[in-house]
């Protein structure tokens, strides 16, 4: 057994390098790859809402002859997959975190779950009385609006500018799409929303690398 490995560094420069290496290792463990947190959602929005636009564009005829059940099914499956990827990545990174940070995370997760269920339960009571295109716009605009608001709330809780700015962006493009009307909303959310999330993930990952 080599006891030299257990001895403290012989000089201040070596000690500083050791501290920096330990900080970098800790940051990597507690800061999951931003691409895993952003990109699955970006792909889900880009593909899912993109199919909605192709099947239910403005007007009476579809751009691509797809089964009517395909776009919502694909979007739902992709959103579930994105949630699973994010949950695994977050659990691995933050599973050992305790205290106020852990409590904020649990409460924020409850806000997502309970807020979504309560909003969708209300929508389910009224959309059956609306035309299909209007009902689809109401569902998608409400879901995207809730996402934008909760992203801004998360950014405020953790003072995360990237998350807050993404929430602002999602809220703005949701407003633009809702004003544009049925069909156009899906296109705006797919391109500007999904694409914006992909870009946000790439920028967040670059900043992670710079910090390390």
PDB file of C-alpha atoms in Angstrom, residues 22-187:
ATOM      1  CA  UNK A  22     -13.119  18.052  -6.767  1.00  0.00           C
ATOM      2  CA  UNK A  23     -15.442  20.962  -7.513  1.00  0.00           C
ATOM      3  CA  UNK A  24     -15.656  19.937 -11.168  1.00  0.00           C
ATOM      4  CA  UNK A  25     -16.418  16.341 -10.218  1.00  0.00           C
ATOM      5  CA  UNK A  26     -19.135  17.474  -7.802  1.00  0.00           C
ATOM      6  CA  UNK A  27     -20.633  19.819 -10.413  1.00  0.00           C
ATOM      7  CA  UNK A  28     -20.794  16.980 -12.927  1.00  0.00           C
ATOM      8  CA  UNK A  29     -22.620  14.763 -10.434  1.00  0.00           C
ATOM      9  CA  UNK A  30     -25.109  17.427  -9.319  1.00  0.00           C
ATOM     10  CA  UNK A  31     -25.625  19.159 -12.673  1.00  0.00           C
ATOM     11  CA  UNK A  32     -27.118  16.747 -15.230  1.00  0.00           C
ATOM     12  CA  UNK A  33     -26.411  17.187 -18.907  1.00  0.00           C
ATOM     13  CA  UNK A  34     -28.730  20.021 -19.976  1.00  0.00           C
ATOM     14  CA  UNK A  35     -29.415  18.247 -23.250  1.00  0.00           C
ATOM     15  CA  UNK A  36     -31.227  15.484 -21.355  1.00  0.00           C
ATOM     16  CA  UNK A  37     -33.465  18.066 -19.697  1.00  0.00           C
ATOM     17  CA  UNK A  38     -34.280  20.095 -22.808  1.00  0.00           C
ATOM     18  CA  UNK A  39     -33.869  18.107 -26.014  1.00  0.00           C
ATOM     19  CA  UNK A  40     -36.434  15.325 -25.403  1.00  0.00           C
ATOM     20  CA  UNK A  41     -39.102  18.002 -24.908  1.00  0.00           C
ATOM     21  CA  UNK A  42     -37.931  19.902 -27.974  1.00  0.00           C
ATOM     22  CA  UNK A  43     -38.167  16.780 -30.121  1.00  0.00           C
ATOM     23  CA  UNK A  44     -41.595  15.959 -28.687  1.00  0.00           C
ATOM     24  CA  UNK A  45     -42.946  19.407 -29.543  1.00  0.00           C
ATOM     25  CA  UNK A  46     -41.288  19.567 -32.954  1.00  0.00           C
ATOM     26  CA  UNK A  47     -42.547  16.158 -34.082  1.00  0.00           C
ATOM     27  CA  UNK A  48     -45.847  16.020 -32.193  1.00  0.00           C
ATOM     28  CA  UNK A  49     -47.146  19.491 -33.006  1.00  0.00           C
ATOM     29  CA  UNK A  50     -45.634  19.207 -36.476  1.00  0.00           C
ATOM     30  CA  UNK A  51     -47.866  16.198 -37.159  1.00  0.00           C
ATOM     31  CA  UNK A  52     -50.829  18.172 -35.823  1.00  0.00           C
ATOM     32  CA  UNK A  53     -50.170  20.903 -38.379  1.00  0.00           C
ATOM     33  CA  UNK A  54     -49.801  18.415 -41.230  1.00  0.00           C
ATOM     34  CA  UNK A  55     -53.038  16.624 -40.321  1.00  0.00           C
ATOM     35  CA  UNK A  56     -55.081  19.616 -39.083  1.00  0.00           C
ATOM     36  CA  UNK A  57     -53.800  22.699 -40.943  1.00  0.00           C
ATOM     37  CA  UNK A  58     -55.804  25.907 -41.386  1.00  0.00           C
ATOM     38  CA  UNK A  59     -58.702  25.213 -43.688  1.00  0.00           C
ATOM     39  CA  UNK A  60     -60.670  22.056 -44.373  1.00  0.00           C
ATOM     40  CA  UNK A  61     -58.145  19.718 -46.020  1.00  0.00           C
ATOM     41  CA  UNK A  62     -55.089  18.069 -44.480  1.00  0.00           C
ATOM     42  CA  UNK A  63     -51.637  18.592 -45.956  1.00  0.00           C
ATOM     43  CA  UNK A  64     -50.712  14.953 -45.389  1.00  0.00           C
ATOM     44  CA  UNK A  65     -53.361  12.184 -45.236  1.00  0.00           C
ATOM     45  CA  UNK A  66     -52.711  10.861 -41.735  1.00  0.00           C
ATOM     46  CA  UNK A  67     -55.120   9.027 -39.417  1.00  0.00           C
ATOM     47  CA  UNK A  68     -56.740  11.537 -37.082  1.00  0.00           C
ATOM     48  CA  UNK A  69     -55.590   9.555 -34.036  1.00  0.00           C
ATOM     49  CA  UNK A  70     -51.912   9.603 -35.032  1.00  0.00           C
ATOM     50  CA  UNK A  71     -50.841  13.187 -34.069  1.00  0.00           C
ATOM     51  CA  UNK A  72     -52.260  13.148 -30.511  1.00  0.00           C
ATOM     52  CA  UNK A  73     -50.952   9.625 -29.939  1.00  0.00           C
ATOM     53  CA  UNK A  74     -47.447  10.457 -31.128  1.00  0.00           C
ATOM     54  CA  UNK A  75     -47.387  13.675 -29.102  1.00  0.00           C
ATOM     55  CA  UNK A  76     -48.574  11.881 -25.953  1.00  0.00           C
ATOM     56  CA  UNK A  77     -45.994   9.086 -26.312  1.00  0.00           C
ATOM     57  CA  UNK A  78     -43.153  11.536 -26.978  1.00  0.00           C
ATOM     58  CA  UNK A  79     -44.135  13.675 -23.993  1.00  0.00           C
ATOM     59  CA  UNK A  80     -44.172  10.596 -21.748  1.00  0.00           C
ATOM     60  CA  UNK A  81     -40.741   9.596 -23.058  1.00  0.00           C
ATOM     61  CA  UNK A  82     -39.390  13.112 -22.450  1.00  0.00           C
ATOM     62  CA  UNK A  83     -40.759  13.098 -18.911  1.00  0.00           C
ATOM     63  CA  UNK A  84     -39.141   9.708 -18.262  1.00  0.00           C
ATOM     64  CA  UNK A  85     -35.734  10.852 -19.554  1.00  0.00           C
ATOM     65  CA  UNK A  86     -35.876  14.011 -17.447  1.00  0.00           C
ATOM     66  CA  UNK A  87     -36.990  12.079 -14.354  1.00  0.00           C
ATOM     67  CA  UNK A  88     -34.102   9.601 -14.637  1.00  0.00           C
ATOM     68  CA  UNK A  89     -31.520  12.314 -15.280  1.00  0.00           C
ATOM     69  CA  UNK A  90     -32.798  14.434 -12.389  1.00  0.00           C
ATOM     70  CA  UNK A  91     -32.980  11.487  -9.993  1.00  0.00           C
ATOM     71  CA  UNK A  92     -29.379  10.539 -10.712  1.00  0.00           C
ATOM     72  CA  UNK A  93     -28.158  14.087 -10.230  1.00  0.00           C
ATOM     73  CA  UNK A  94     -30.303  15.269  -7.339  1.00  0.00           C
ATOM     74  CA  UNK A  95     -31.127  12.017  -5.556  1.00  0.00           C
ATOM     75  CA  UNK A  96     -28.687  12.778  -2.733  1.00  0.00           C
ATOM     76  CA  UNK A  97     -29.653  16.439  -2.363  1.00  0.00           C
ATOM     77  CA  UNK A  98     -31.521  17.316   0.841  1.00  0.00           C
ATOM     78  CA  UNK A  99     -32.779  20.428   2.598  1.00  0.00           C
ATOM     79  CA  UNK A 100     -34.470  23.434   1.028  1.00  0.00           C
ATOM     80  CA  UNK A 101     -33.352  22.597  -2.514  1.00  0.00           C
ATOM     81  CA  UNK A 102     -34.953  19.154  -2.334  1.00  0.00           C
ATOM     82  CA  UNK A 103     -38.118  20.636  -0.845  1.00  0.00           C
ATOM     83  CA  UNK A 104     -38.367  23.233  -3.609  1.00  0.00           C
ATOM     84  CA  UNK A 105     -37.966  20.501  -6.198  1.00  0.00           C
ATOM     85  CA  UNK A 106     -40.738  18.370  -4.680  1.00  0.00           C
ATOM     86  CA  UNK A 107     -43.121  21.302  -4.393  1.00  0.00           C
ATOM     87  CA  UNK A 108     -42.348  22.424  -7.932  1.00  0.00           C
ATOM     88  CA  UNK A 109     -43.046  18.905  -9.182  1.00  0.00           C
ATOM     89  CA  UNK A 110     -46.368  18.935  -7.332  1.00  0.00           C
ATOM     90  CA  UNK A 111     -47.233  22.233  -9.026  1.00  0.00           C
ATOM     91  CA  UNK A 112     -46.648  20.629 -12.423  1.00  0.00           C
ATOM     92  CA  UNK A 113     -48.674  17.526 -11.659  1.00  0.00           C
ATOM     93  CA  UNK A 114     -51.618  19.010  -9.804  1.00  0.00           C
ATOM     94  CA  UNK A 115     -51.787  22.100 -11.996  1.00  0.00           C
ATOM     95  CA  UNK A 116     -51.876  20.020 -15.177  1.00  0.00           C
ATOM     96  CA  UNK A 117     -54.512  17.588 -13.903  1.00  0.00           C
ATOM     97  CA  UNK A 118     -56.809  20.334 -12.633  1.00  0.00           C
ATOM     98  CA  UNK A 119     -56.570  22.377 -15.836  1.00  0.00           C
ATOM     99  CA  UNK A 120     -57.141  19.404 -18.120  1.00  0.00           C
ATOM    100  CA  UNK A 121     -60.065  18.194 -16.025  1.00  0.00           C
ATOM    101  CA  UNK A 122     -61.748  21.536 -16.564  1.00  0.00           C
ATOM    102  CA  UNK A 123     -61.044  21.521 -20.285  1.00  0.00           C
ATOM    103  CA  UNK A 124     -62.486  18.054 -20.613  1.00  0.00           C
ATOM    104  CA  UNK A 125     -65.833  19.349 -19.396  1.00  0.00           C
ATOM    105  CA  UNK A 126     -66.216  21.983 -22.097  1.00  0.00           C
ATOM    106  CA  UNK A 127     -64.312  20.950 -25.233  1.00  0.00           C
ATOM    107  CA  UNK A 128     -66.943  18.419 -26.291  1.00  0.00           C
ATOM    108  CA  UNK A 129     -69.264  21.351 -26.980  1.00  0.00           C
ATOM    109  CA  UNK A 130     -66.787  23.107 -29.270  1.00  0.00           C
ATOM    110  CA  UNK A 131     -65.865  22.562 -32.923  1.00  0.00           C
ATOM    111  CA  UNK A 132     -62.901  20.218 -33.313  1.00  0.00           C
ATOM    112  CA  UNK A 133     -60.436  22.858 -34.474  1.00  0.00           C
ATOM    113  CA  UNK A 134     -61.393  25.269 -31.686  1.00  0.00           C
ATOM    114  CA  UNK A 135     -61.227  22.497 -29.073  1.00  0.00           C
ATOM    115  CA  UNK A 136     -57.772  21.464 -30.304  1.00  0.00           C
ATOM    116  CA  UNK A 137     -56.576  25.075 -30.095  1.00  0.00           C
ATOM    117  CA  UNK A 138     -57.961  25.435 -26.569  1.00  0.00           C
ATOM    118  CA  UNK A 139     -56.210  22.262 -25.379  1.00  0.00           C
ATOM    119  CA  UNK A 140     -52.865  23.026 -26.978  1.00  0.00           C
ATOM    120  CA  UNK A 141     -52.795  26.741 -26.096  1.00  0.00           C
ATOM    121  CA  UNK A 142     -53.687  25.990 -22.469  1.00  0.00           C
ATOM    122  CA  UNK A 143     -51.057  23.247 -22.177  1.00  0.00           C
ATOM    123  CA  UNK A 144     -48.331  25.377 -23.749  1.00  0.00           C
ATOM    124  CA  UNK A 145     -49.348  28.421 -21.700  1.00  0.00           C
ATOM    125  CA  UNK A 146     -49.171  26.404 -18.478  1.00  0.00           C
ATOM    126  CA  UNK A 147     -45.739  25.138 -19.503  1.00  0.00           C
ATOM    127  CA  UNK A 148     -44.465  28.656 -20.113  1.00  0.00           C
ATOM    128  CA  UNK A 149     -45.801  29.932 -16.799  1.00  0.00           C
ATOM    129  CA  UNK A 150     -44.292  27.060 -14.804  1.00  0.00           C
ATOM    130  CA  UNK A 151     -40.940  27.485 -16.561  1.00  0.00           C
ATOM    131  CA  UNK A 152     -40.910  31.132 -15.501  1.00  0.00           C
ATOM    132  CA  UNK A 153     -41.878  30.104 -11.970  1.00  0.00           C
ATOM    133  CA  UNK A 154     -39.040  27.581 -11.888  1.00  0.00           C
ATOM    134  CA  UNK A 155     -36.596  30.184 -13.112  1.00  0.00           C
ATOM    135  CA  UNK A 156     -37.734  32.530 -10.356  1.00  0.00           C
ATOM    136  CA  UNK A 157     -37.444  29.838  -7.671  1.00  0.00           C
ATOM    137  CA  UNK A 158     -33.880  28.837  -8.570  1.00  0.00           C
ATOM    138  CA  UNK A 159     -32.825  32.179 -10.087  1.00  0.00           C
ATOM    139  CA  UNK A 160     -32.165  30.325 -13.327  1.00  0.00           C
ATOM    140  CA  UNK A 161     -32.106  32.834 -16.167  1.00  0.00           C
ATOM    141  CA  UNK A 162     -32.096  30.155 -18.870  1.00  0.00           C
ATOM    142  CA  UNK A 163     -35.258  28.548 -17.509  1.00  0.00           C
ATOM    143  CA  UNK A 164     -37.007  31.881 -16.992  1.00  0.00           C
ATOM    144  CA  UNK A 165     -36.129  33.125 -20.484  1.00  0.00           C
ATOM    145  CA  UNK A 166     -37.365  29.883 -22.003  1.00  0.00           C
ATOM    146  CA  UNK A 167     -40.643  30.337 -20.132  1.00  0.00           C
ATOM    147  CA  UNK A 168     -40.969  33.854 -21.522  1.00  0.00           C
ATOM    148  CA  UNK A 169     -40.242  32.612 -25.038  1.00  0.00           C
ATOM    149  CA  UNK A 170     -42.802  29.801 -24.776  1.00  0.00           C
ATOM    150  CA  UNK A 171     -45.424  32.205 -23.442  1.00  0.00           C
ATOM    151  CA  UNK A 172     -44.814  34.695 -26.261  1.00  0.00           C
ATOM    152  CA  UNK A 173     -44.957  32.153 -29.085  1.00  0.00           C
ATOM    153  CA  UNK A 174     -48.060  30.605 -27.505  1.00  0.00           C
ATOM    154  CA  UNK A 175     -49.730  34.009 -27.588  1.00  0.00           C
ATOM    155  CA  UNK A 176     -48.731  34.500 -31.224  1.00  0.00           C
ATOM    156  CA  UNK A 177     -50.015  31.059 -32.179  1.00  0.00           C
ATOM    157  CA  UNK A 178     -53.301  31.502 -30.321  1.00  0.00           C
ATOM    158  CA  UNK A 179     -53.926  34.815 -32.065  1.00  0.00           C
ATOM    159  CA  UNK A 180     -53.072  33.243 -35.434  1.00  0.00           C
ATOM    160  CA  UNK A 181     -55.759  30.650 -34.808  1.00  0.00           C
ATOM    161  CA  UNK A 182     -56.378  26.921 -35.227  1.00  0.00           C
ATOM    162  CA  UNK A 183     -53.787  25.100 -37.296  1.00  0.00           C
ATOM    163  CA  UNK A 184     -51.276  27.923 -37.186  1.00  0.00           C
ATOM    164  CA  UNK A 185     -50.829  27.487 -33.451  1.00  0.00           C
ATOM    165  CA  UNK A 186     -49.504  23.949 -33.978  1.00  0.00           C
ATOM    166  CA  UNK A 187     -47.017  25.185 -36.570  1.00  0.00           C
TER     167      UNK A 187
END
